[in-house]
mmCIF file of C-alpha atoms in Angstrom:
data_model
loop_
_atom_site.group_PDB
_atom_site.id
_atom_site.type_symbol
_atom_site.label_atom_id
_atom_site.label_comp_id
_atom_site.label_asym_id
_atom_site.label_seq_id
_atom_site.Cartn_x
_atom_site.Cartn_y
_atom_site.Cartn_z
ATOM 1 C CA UNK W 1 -13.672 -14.108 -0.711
ATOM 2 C CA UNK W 2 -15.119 -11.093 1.020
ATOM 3 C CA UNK W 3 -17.815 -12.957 2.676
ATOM 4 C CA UNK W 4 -15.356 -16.046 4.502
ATOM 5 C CA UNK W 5 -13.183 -12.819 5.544
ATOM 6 C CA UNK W 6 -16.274 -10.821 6.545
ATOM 7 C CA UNK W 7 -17.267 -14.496 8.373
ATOM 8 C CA UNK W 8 -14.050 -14.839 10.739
ATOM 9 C CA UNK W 9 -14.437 -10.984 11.114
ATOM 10 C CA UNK W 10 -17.605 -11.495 13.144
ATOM 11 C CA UNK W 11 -16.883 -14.617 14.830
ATOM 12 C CA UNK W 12 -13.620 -13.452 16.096
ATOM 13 C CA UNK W 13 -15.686 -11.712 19.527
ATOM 14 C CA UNK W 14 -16.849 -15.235 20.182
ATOM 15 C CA UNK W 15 -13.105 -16.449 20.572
ATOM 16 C CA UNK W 16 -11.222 -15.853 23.692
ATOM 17 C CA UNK W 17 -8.570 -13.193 22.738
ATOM 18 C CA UNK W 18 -5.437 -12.716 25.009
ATOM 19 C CA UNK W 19 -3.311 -9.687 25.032
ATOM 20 C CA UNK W 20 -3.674 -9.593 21.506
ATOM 21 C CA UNK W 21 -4.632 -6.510 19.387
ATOM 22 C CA UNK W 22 -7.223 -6.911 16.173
ATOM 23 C CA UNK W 23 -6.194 -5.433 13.172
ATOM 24 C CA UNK W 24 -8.033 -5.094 9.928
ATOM 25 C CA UNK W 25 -5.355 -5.227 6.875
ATOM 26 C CA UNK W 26 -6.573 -4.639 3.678
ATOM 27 C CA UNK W 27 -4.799 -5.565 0.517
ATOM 28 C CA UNK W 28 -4.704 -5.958 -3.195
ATOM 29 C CA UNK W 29 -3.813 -9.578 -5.007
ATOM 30 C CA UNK W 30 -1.864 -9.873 -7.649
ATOM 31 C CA UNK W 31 0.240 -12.229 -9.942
ATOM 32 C CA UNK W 32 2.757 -11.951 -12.478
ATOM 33 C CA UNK W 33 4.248 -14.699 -15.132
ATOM 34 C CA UNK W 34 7.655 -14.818 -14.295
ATOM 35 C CA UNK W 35 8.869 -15.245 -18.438
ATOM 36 C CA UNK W 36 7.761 -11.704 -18.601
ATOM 37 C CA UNK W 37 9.960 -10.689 -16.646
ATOM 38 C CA UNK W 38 13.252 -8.676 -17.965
ATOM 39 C CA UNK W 39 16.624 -9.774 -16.814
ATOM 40 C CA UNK W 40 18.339 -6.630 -14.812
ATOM 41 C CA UNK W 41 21.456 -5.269 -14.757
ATOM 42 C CA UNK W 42 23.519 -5.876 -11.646
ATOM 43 C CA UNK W 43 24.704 -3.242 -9.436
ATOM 44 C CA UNK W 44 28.329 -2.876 -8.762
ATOM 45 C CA UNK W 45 29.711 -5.003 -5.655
ATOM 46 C CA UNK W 46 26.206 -6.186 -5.373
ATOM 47 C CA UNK W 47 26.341 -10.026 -5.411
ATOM 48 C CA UNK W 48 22.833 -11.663 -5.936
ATOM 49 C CA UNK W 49 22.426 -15.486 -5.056
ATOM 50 C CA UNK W 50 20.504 -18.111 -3.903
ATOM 51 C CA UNK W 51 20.639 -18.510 -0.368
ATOM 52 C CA UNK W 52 21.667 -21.622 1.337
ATOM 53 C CA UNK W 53 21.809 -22.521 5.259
ATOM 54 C CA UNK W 54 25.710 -21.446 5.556
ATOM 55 C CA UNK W 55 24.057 -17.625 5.192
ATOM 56 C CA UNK W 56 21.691 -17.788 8.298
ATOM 57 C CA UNK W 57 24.443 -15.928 10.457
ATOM 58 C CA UNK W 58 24.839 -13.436 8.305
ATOM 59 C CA UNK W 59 20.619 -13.169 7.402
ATOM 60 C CA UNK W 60 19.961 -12.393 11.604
ATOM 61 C CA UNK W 61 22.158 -9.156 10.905
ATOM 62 C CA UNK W 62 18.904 -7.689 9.464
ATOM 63 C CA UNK W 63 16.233 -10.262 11.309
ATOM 64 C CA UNK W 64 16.461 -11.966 14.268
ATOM 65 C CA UNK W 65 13.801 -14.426 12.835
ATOM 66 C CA UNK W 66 16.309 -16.916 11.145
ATOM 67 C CA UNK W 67 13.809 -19.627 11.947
ATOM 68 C CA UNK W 68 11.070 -18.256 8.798
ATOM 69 C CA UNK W 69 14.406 -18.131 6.739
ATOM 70 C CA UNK W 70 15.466 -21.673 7.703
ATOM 71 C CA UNK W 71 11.712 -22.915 6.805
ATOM 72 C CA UNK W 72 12.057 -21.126 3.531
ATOM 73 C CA UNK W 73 15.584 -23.119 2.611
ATOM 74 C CA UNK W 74 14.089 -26.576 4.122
ATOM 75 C CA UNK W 75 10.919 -26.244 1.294
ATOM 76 C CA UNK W 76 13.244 -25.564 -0.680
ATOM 77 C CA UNK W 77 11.707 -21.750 -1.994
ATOM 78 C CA UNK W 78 13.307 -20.132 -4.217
ATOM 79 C CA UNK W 79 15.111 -17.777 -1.485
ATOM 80 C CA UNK W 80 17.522 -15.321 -3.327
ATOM 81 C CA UNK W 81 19.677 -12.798 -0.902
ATOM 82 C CA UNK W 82 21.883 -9.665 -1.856
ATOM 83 C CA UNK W 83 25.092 -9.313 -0.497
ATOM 84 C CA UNK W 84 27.673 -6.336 -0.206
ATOM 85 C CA UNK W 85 30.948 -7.175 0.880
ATOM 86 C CA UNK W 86 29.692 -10.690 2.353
ATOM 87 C CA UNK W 87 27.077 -8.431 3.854
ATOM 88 C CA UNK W 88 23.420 -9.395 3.348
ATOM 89 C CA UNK W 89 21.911 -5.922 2.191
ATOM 90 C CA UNK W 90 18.320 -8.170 0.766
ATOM 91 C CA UNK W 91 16.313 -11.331 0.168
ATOM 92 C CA UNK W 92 13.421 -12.356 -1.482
ATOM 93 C CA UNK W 93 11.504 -15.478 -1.478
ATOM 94 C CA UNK W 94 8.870 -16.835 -3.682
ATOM 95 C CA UNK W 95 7.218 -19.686 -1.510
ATOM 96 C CA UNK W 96 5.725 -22.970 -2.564
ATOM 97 C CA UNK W 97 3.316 -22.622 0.613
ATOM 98 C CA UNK W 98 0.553 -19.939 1.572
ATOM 99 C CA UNK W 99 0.563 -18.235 4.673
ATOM 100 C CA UNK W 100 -1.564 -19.309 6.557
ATOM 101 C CA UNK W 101 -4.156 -16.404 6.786
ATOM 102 C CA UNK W 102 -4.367 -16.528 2.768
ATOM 103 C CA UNK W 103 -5.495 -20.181 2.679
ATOM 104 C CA UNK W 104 -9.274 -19.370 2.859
ATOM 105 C CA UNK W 105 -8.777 -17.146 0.185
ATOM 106 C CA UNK W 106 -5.923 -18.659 -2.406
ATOM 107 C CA UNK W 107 -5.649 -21.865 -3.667
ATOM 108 C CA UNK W 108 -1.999 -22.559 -5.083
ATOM 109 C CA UNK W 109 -1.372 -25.152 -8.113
ATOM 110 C CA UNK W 110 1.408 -26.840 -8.840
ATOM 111 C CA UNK W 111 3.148 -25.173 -11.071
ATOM 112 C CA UNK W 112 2.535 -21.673 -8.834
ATOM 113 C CA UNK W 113 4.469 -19.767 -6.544
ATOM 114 C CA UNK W 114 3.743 -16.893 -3.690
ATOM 115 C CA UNK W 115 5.815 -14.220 -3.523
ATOM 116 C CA UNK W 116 6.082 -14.481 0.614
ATOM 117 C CA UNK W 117 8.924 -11.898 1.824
ATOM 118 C CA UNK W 118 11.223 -9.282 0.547
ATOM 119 C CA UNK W 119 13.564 -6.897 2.188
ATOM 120 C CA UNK W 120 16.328 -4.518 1.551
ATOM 121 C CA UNK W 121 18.046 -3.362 4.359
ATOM 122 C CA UNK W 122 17.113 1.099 4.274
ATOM 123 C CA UNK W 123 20.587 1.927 3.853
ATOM 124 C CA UNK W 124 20.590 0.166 0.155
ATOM 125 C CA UNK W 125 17.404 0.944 -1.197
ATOM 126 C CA UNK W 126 16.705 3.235 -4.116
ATOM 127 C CA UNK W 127 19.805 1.903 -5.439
ATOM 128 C CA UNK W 128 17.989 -1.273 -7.816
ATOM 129 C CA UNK W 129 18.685 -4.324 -5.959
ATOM 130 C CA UNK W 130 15.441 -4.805 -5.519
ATOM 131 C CA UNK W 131 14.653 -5.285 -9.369
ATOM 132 C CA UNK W 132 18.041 -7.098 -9.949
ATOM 133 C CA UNK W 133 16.980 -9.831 -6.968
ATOM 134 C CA UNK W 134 13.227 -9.666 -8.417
ATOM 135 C CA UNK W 135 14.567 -10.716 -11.514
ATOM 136 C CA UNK W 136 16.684 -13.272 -10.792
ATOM 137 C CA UNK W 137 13.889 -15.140 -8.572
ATOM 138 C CA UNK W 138 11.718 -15.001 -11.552
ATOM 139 C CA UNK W 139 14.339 -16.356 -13.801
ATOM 140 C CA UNK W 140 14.778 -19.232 -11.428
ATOM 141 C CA UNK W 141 10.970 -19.793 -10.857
ATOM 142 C CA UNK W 142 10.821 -19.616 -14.852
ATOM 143 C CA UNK W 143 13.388 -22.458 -15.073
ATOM 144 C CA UNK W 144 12.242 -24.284 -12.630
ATOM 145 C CA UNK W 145 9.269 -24.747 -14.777
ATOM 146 C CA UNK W 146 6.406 -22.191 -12.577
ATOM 147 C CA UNK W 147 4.096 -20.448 -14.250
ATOM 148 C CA UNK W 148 2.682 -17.457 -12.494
ATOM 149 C CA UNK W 149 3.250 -16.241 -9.066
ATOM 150 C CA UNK W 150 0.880 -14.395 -6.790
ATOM 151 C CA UNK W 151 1.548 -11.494 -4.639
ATOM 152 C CA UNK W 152 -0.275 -9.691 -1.616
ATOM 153 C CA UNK W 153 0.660 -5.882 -1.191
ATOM 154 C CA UNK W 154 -0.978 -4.074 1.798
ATOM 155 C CA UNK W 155 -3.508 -0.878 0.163
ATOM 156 C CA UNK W 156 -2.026 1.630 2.057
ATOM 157 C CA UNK W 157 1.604 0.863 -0.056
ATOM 158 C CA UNK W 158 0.985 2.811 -2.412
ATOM 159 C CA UNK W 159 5.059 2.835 -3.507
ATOM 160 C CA UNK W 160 4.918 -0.870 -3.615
ATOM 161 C CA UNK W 161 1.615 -1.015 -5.523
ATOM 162 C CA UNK W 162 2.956 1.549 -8.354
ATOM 163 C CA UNK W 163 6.501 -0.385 -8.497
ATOM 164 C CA UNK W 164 5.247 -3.738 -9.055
ATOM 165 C CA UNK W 165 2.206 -3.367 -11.573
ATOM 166 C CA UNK W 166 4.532 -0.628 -13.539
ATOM 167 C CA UNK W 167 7.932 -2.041 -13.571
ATOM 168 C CA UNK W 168 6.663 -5.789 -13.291
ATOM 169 C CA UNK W 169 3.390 -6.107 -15.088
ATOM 170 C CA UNK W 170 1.673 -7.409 -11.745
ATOM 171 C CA UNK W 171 -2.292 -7.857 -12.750
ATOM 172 C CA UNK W 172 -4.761 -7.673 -9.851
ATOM 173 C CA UNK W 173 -7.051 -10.894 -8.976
ATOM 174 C CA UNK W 174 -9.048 -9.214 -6.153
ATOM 175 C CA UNK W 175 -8.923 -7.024 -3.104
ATOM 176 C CA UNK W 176 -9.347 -8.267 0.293
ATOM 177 C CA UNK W 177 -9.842 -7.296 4.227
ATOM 178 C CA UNK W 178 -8.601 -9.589 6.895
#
């Protein structure tokens, strides 16, 4: 895994780069089992829900890139938003598909998910949506008959790191640099 990063690493001078910037992430993988993880408690005049393609207006309110959120519903991910007052505060979306920078290193099976984007918008976090929508996409990916889902959280997150192997059991399957 290291070495096929390391690889496009050193090849990259040999490509012609325009007006582009390199940058080196590096990152922890991990996966969880989504049956292990605990239903949570909703927050009041938090509504959590699966998105659909009616919600796209209200999803550019916090990105303008409603085309990654219309590929999401067209796969048919399991895309789950938070809403306050018909306002979309979060999403989440566990993905069928890899990125495309994590196909040289992850191979997906069947019956496995990536955990490709979350957000909640700053003026609602600390307040536990994020566990209640975390929760509910597992439950779905659960029923829907998935096994394990894989996650990639940048190393210098520490926050995120701590959150999800404490409060969701994520293991670690290797670190990387891109």
């Amino acid at each position: 895994i290291k070495i096929n990063g390391w690889i496009h690493f050193l090849i990259l001078p040999l490509r012609r780069i325009q007006l582009k910037l390199l940058v080196l992430e590096r990152g922890f993988t991990f996966y969880f089992i989504p049956a292990n993880i605990p239903e949570k408690k909703s927050v009041p005049s938090i509504t959590v829900r699966l998105a659909t393609i009616e919600d796209l207006d209200k999803l550019r309110e916090i990105s303008p890139n409603t085309n990654l959120f219309k590929d999401f519903l067209k796969k048919k991910d399991i895309f789950v938003i938070a809403l306050s007052d018909e306002k979309v505060v979060g999403h989440i979306c566990f993905a069928m598909d890899l990125p495309i920078k994590y196909k040289n290193f992850i191979r997906l099976q069947p019956d496995e998910l990536w955990h490709r984007e979350a957000f909640i918008h700053p003026e609602y976090r600390n307040k536990g949506i994020y566990p209640i929508i975390f929760s509910f996409a597992a439950q779905i990916a659960e029923q829907q008959g998935f096994s394990r889902v894989y996650s990639s959280i940048i190393s210098n997150n520490q926050k995120s790191i701590e959150i999800h192997t404490k409060k969701f059991r994520f293991n670690p399957v290797f670190s990387y640099t891109y």
